[in-house]
Structures are given as C-alpha cells and as structure tokens.
XYZ file of C-alpha atoms in Angstrom:
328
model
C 11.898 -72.983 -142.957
C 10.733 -70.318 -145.458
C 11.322 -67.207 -145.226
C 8.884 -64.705 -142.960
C 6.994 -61.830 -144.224
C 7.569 -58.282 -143.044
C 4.985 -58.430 -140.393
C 4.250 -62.200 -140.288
C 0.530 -61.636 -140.863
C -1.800 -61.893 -143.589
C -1.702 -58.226 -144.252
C 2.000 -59.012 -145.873
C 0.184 -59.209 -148.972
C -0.654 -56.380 -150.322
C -3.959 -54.694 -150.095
C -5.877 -57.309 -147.480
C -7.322 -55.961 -144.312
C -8.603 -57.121 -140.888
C -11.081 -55.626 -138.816
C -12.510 -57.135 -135.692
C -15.226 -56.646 -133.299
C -15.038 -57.806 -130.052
C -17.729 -58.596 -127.479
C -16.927 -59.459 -123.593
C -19.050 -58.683 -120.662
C -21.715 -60.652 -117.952
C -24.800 -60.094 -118.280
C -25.590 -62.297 -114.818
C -24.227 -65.016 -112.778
C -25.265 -67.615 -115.434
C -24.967 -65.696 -118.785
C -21.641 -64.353 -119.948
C -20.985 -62.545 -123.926
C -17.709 -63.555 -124.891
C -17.327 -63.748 -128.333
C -16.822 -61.312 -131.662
C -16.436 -60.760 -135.511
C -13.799 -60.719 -137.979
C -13.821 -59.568 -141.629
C -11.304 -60.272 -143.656
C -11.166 -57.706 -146.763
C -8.831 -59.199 -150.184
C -8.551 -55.786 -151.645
C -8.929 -51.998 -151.053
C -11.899 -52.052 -153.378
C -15.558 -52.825 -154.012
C -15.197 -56.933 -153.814
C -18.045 -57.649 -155.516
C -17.341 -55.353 -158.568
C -13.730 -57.013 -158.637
C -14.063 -60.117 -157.150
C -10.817 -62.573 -156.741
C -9.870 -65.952 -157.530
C -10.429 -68.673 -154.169
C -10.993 -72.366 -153.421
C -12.073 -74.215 -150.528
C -11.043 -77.348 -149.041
C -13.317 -79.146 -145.976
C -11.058 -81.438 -144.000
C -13.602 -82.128 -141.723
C -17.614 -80.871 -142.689
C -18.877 -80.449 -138.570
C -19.268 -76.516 -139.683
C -22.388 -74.216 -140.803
C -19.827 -72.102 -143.170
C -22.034 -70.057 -146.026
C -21.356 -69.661 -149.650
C -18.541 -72.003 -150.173
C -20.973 -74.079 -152.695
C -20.640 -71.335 -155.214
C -16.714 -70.533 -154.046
C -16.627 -74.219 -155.181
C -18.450 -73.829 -158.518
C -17.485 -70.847 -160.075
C -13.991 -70.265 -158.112
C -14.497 -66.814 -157.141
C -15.296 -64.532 -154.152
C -17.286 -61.573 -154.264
C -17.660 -60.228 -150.366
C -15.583 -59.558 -147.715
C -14.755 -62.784 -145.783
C -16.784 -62.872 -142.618
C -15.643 -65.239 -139.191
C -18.177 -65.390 -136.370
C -19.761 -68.378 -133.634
C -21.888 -70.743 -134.833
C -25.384 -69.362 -133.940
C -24.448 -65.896 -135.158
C -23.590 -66.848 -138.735
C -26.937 -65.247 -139.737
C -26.487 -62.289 -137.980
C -23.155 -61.534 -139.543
C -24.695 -62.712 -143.087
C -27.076 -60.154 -142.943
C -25.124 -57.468 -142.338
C -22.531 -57.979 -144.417
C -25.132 -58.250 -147.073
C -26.680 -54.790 -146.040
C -23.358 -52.987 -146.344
C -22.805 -55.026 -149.555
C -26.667 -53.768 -150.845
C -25.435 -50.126 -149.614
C -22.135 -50.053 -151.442
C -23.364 -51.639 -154.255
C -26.465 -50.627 -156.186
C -26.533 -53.224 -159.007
C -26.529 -56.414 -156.128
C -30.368 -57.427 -156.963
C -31.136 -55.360 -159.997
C -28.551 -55.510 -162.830
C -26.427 -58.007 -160.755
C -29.310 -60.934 -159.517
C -27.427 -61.711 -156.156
C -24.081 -61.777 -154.376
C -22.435 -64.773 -152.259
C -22.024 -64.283 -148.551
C -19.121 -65.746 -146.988
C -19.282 -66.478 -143.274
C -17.368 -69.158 -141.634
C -17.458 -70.300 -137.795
C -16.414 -72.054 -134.623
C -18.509 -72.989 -131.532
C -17.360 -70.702 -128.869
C -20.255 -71.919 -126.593
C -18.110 -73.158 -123.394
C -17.087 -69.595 -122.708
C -19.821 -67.561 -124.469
C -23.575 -67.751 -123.430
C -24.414 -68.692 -126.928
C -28.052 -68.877 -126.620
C -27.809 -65.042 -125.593
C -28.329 -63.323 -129.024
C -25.452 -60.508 -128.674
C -24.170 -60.431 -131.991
C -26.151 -58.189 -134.480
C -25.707 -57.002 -138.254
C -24.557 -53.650 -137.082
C -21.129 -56.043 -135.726
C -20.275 -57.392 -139.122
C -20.800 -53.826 -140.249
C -18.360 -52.468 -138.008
C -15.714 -55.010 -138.597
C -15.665 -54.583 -142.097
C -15.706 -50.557 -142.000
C -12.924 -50.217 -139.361
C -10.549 -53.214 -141.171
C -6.487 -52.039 -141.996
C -3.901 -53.080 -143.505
C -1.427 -52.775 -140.085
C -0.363 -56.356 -138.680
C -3.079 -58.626 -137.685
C -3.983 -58.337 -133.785
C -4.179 -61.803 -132.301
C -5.095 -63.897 -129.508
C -8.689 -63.361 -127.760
C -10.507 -61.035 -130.379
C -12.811 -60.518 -132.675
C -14.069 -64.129 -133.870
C -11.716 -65.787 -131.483
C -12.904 -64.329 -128.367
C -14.293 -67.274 -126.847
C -12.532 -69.760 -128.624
C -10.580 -72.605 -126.773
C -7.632 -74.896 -127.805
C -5.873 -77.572 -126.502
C -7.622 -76.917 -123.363
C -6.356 -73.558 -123.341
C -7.301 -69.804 -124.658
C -7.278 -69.951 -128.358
C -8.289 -67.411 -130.832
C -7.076 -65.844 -133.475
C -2.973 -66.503 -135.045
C -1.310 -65.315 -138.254
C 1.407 -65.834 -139.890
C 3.017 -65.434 -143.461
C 5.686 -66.371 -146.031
C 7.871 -65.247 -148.862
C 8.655 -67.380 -151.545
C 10.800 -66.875 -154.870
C 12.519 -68.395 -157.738
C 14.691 -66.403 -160.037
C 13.738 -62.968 -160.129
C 9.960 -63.745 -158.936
C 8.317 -63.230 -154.751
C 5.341 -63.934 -153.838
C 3.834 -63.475 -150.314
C 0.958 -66.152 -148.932
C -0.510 -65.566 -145.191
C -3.015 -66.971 -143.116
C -5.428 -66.028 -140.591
C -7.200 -68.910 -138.445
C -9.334 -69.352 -135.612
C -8.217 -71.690 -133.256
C -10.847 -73.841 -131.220
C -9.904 -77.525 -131.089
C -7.922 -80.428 -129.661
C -6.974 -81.673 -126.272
C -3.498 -80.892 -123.845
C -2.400 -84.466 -124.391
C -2.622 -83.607 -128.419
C -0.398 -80.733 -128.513
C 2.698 -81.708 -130.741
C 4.385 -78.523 -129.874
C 4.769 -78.610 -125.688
C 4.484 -81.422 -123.359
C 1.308 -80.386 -121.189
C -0.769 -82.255 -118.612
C -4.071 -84.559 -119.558
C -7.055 -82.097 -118.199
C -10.744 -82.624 -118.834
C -13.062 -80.259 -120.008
C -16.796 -80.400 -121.473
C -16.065 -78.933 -124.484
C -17.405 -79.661 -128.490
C -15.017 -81.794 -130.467
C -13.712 -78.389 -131.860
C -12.390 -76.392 -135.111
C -10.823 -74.295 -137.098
C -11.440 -72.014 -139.930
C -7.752 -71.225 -142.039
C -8.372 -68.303 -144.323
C -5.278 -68.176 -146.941
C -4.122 -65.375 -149.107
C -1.565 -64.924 -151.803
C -0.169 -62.404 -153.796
C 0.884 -65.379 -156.323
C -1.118 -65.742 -160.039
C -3.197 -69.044 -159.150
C -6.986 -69.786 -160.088
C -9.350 -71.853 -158.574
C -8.299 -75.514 -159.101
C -4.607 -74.564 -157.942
C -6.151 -72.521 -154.897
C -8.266 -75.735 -153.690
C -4.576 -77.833 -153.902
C -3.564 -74.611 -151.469
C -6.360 -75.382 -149.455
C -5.768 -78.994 -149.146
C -2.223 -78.216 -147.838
C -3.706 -76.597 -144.573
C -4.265 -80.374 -143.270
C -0.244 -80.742 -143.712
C -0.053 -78.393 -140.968
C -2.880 -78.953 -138.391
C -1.796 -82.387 -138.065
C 1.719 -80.585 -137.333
C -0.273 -79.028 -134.122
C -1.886 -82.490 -132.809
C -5.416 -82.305 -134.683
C -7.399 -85.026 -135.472
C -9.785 -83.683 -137.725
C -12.532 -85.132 -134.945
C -15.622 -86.233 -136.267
C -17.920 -83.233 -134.683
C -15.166 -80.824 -135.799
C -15.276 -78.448 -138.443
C -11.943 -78.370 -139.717
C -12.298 -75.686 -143.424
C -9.774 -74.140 -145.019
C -10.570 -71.047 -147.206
C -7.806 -69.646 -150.219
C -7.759 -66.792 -152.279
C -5.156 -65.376 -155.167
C -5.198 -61.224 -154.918
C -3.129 -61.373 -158.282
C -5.932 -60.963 -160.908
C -9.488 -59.680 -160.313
C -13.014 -60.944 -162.301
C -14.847 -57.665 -163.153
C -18.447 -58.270 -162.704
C -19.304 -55.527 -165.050
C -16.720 -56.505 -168.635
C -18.891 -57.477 -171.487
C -16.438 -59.381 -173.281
C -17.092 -62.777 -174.318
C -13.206 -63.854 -173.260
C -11.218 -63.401 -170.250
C -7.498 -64.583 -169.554
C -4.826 -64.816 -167.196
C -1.361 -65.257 -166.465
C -0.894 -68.321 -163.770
C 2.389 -70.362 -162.551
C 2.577 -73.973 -163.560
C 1.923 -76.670 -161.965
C 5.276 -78.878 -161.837
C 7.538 -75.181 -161.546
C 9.565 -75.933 -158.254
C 8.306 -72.678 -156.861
C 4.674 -74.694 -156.661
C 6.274 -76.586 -153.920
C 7.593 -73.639 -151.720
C 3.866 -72.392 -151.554
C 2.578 -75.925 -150.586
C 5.346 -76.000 -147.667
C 4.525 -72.493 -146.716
C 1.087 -73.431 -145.966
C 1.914 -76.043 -143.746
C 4.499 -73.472 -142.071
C 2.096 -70.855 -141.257
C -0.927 -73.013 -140.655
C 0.832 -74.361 -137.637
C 2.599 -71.301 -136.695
C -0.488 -69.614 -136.883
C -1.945 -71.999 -134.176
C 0.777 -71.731 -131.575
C 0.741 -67.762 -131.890
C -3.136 -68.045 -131.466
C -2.148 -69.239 -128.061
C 0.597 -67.165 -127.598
C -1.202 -63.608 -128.226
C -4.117 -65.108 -126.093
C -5.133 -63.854 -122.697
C -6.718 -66.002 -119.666
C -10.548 -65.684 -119.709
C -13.340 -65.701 -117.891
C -16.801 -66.716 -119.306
C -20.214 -68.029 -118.826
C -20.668 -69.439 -115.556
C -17.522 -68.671 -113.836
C -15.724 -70.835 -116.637
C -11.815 -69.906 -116.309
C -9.693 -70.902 -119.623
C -5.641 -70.213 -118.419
C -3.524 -68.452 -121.509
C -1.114 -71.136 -122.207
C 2.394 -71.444 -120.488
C 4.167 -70.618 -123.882
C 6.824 -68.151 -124.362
C-alpha cells in the first residue's frame, strides 16, 4: 500500500475545497427530504478565469451528469464541481451558474458561455424525490462556505440519502502520496457511494437482505497535484474501475458508475492572447506513472468503505430505516 496523505482526504492537495449542504427533515408521514449538495472547488481562485486540466471516464452511462461532453473535448474544467440527486441536477446547475455569472462578468459577453459540471446519484429510497427541496440558493451555499480542512464524510451533503450495499452510504475520501527521486505528488478522491448489494461486499461477510432499491452508483471525483493533461487524466479515470470492483461492484446496467479527474498543476487562462501555450507533464512509461494508477485503485476503494464507516443510521421517506454498517 501507498503511502497516506496528511489528512487522507482530497483536500491533501493543495488548494481544493469542499463545501456541503445538507438537507434532512419530514415534511409528513409519506414525504421525507433527505438529501444535499456538494461542491468541490480545484483552486482558491476564479475557476473559470484559470481553469484546470481533467478527463472523464463512464464505466457505466445510467447517470444524467452535465458538461462532461466538453470536459471530453477540450480537456478542461472551468466551474466548481457540483454533486447532487438526480432530479435536482438542474437546480444545482443553475445556481452554480448564477454565482459563476456574479463572479464573473465576461461569462456571456467577452467569454460566450461556461461549462457546468454537476454529477449525481438517485437517492430516491430515502429522499422524497418528487418533493422539489433543493434550490439554486443550495449550490450557492456549498460553494461559498467550501475549506480546505479534511473532508467530512458519511451522510452529508450529496450523500445524504445515499445507500450502499444495503447500508448508509454517502460520502468517503481518501488520498495518496507518491514519489520517485526527489519528486511527491499527492492524488485524492471524493465519491458518493450509492450501489451494490450485502452479498457483494468484498470487504465484510454480511447477510443477503432485500431492498427495493435502483441498481445504484457512484460518482469518483479525482484530484492531483501531479503535471498530467487530459489524455493522461482520462487513463486516471479509467483506473477508478480497478478499485470499485475491489468493493464488489458490478457496474449494473441501470447504474451510473463516472469517474471525474483533474491535474491542479498547471492552469489554462481564459484571458492569454498568445497563439502558443505549453506545459511541463510526466511521461508515460516513468515508473512513477504506475504508483498513481495503483493509488487510484487504493483510495477508490478506501474511499467506499469509509463512506460507510463515517455514515450514520437513517431514517427517510416513509418510515424507511437504512442501519450504519457494522464496520469498525
């Protein structure tokens, strides 16, 4: 095993922050709000104006994630990355795109438009989903009140309502440090854990239950302080399979199984002139390649099992119970 990062979060490298909103209460016997937001900021700065390198990778395409067509194109992001439920992803588009328009006045004049990123799992078998109790003003908040201090985990934010392996999912973190000579880099993820079955879990020995829940998924957000560009962040990407299948996932057919990475080692200035731009990125074959491949398989699955770890037992729409799980 690699070696972990300070905190064992995604805030290990340098200059990312987390903010999350988090929504819980019953509105009747029927109708219960139990779910949230969570922005995921690269840098300290405007993220538009200095946008970073990323890549995607869908494992499994059961998802209604914006913007990763132009992630995909042009290998960059340019907004803080936004985690949600399924039927509020255009809630939490829209206000991340007001306090985008507010902070920056050249998004639709100068600058033509800006890419929204907002990825999602179905919390729907603990949250009334049909109840409409996520608004703008919640993407907002989760972006103005993110830090840099370790990662809280568990049931919050987007992973409020989220279920795995039969039991309370939610959001996990965890990081790496990896080196060669006299070079470190730091990579971390942040995920939100709603998939699989009891039987599945390749980390405990639990009892077959059934429950009347979606086929599942996962979003895996990656970061690195390490000089990579697009094409090498989508072979990041791809690595996140590696280590859900470490947890027991299938990669169902109705999940949505996505894995978003980003480099926070150069930035794109949306306002140079110059005809040229260059960078400085590792190579390919250079053993230390391999350490960040293996690192993403060793905090994907970590990740997962501290999603269940941090999480609390949790009551939601009609009565619905899900039990923290019996890990220590």
């Amino acid at each position: 095993m690699l070696r972990k990062g300070k905190s064992n979060c995604i805030t290990d490298i340098s200059g990312i922050s987390v903010g999350h909103v988090t929504l819980h209460h019953q509105i009747d016997k029927e109708t219960t709000v139990c779910t949230g937001v969570t922005a995921i900021l690269p840098h300290n700065r405007n993220v538009f104006r200095d946008k970073v390198h990323a890549g995607s990778a869908i494992l499994n395409g059961y998802g209604k994630t914006t913007g990763l067509i132009q992630v995909n194109e042009l290998g960059l992001i340019e907004s803080p990355i936004m985690l949600t439920n399924t039927f509020s992803v255009g809630y939490v588009w829209q206000g991340t795109m007001e306090y985008m328009l507010k902070t920056t006045e050249e998004i639709g004049d100068t600058a033509s438009s800006i890419n929204i990123v907002v990825g999602e799992c179905n919390d729907s078998y603990l949250n009334s989903a049909r109840y409409p109790a996520i608004s703008p003003v919640h993407a907002i908040e989760a972006i103005q009140t993110a830090s840099t201090s370790p990662v809280e985990e568990g049931a919050i934010g987007a992973g409020k309502g989220m279920v795995c392996f039969g039991y309370k999912g939610g959001v996990g973190t965890a990081s790496r440090i990896v080196e060669d000579q006299n070079e470190q880099y730091h990579i971390g993820c942040l995920i939100v854990s709603n998939y699989g079955k009891r039987e599945d879990a390749q980390f405990a020995s639990w009892p077959t239950i059934e429950l009347d829940t979606p086929d599942g998924s996962i979003m895996m957000i990656i970061a690195t302080d390490a000089p990579l560009y697009d094409r090498q962040l989508n072979r990041i990407a791809k690595r996140c399979a590696a280590g859900l299948g470490r947890t027991g996932s299938h990669l169902d057919n109705g999940s949505g199984d996505i894995a978003i990475a980003f480099s926070t080692a150069h930035t794109y200035h949306q306002n140079k002139q110059s005809m040229k731009a260059s960078l400085t990125y590792l190579r390919d074959e250079h053993p230390i390649m391999n350490q960040l491949f293996q690192a993403v398989t060793e905090i994907i699955e970590e990740a997962v099992v501290r999603s269940l770890k941090t999480a609390v037992t949790t009551v939601g729409r009609k009565g619905r119970i899900i039990e923290r799980a019996p890990l220590v």
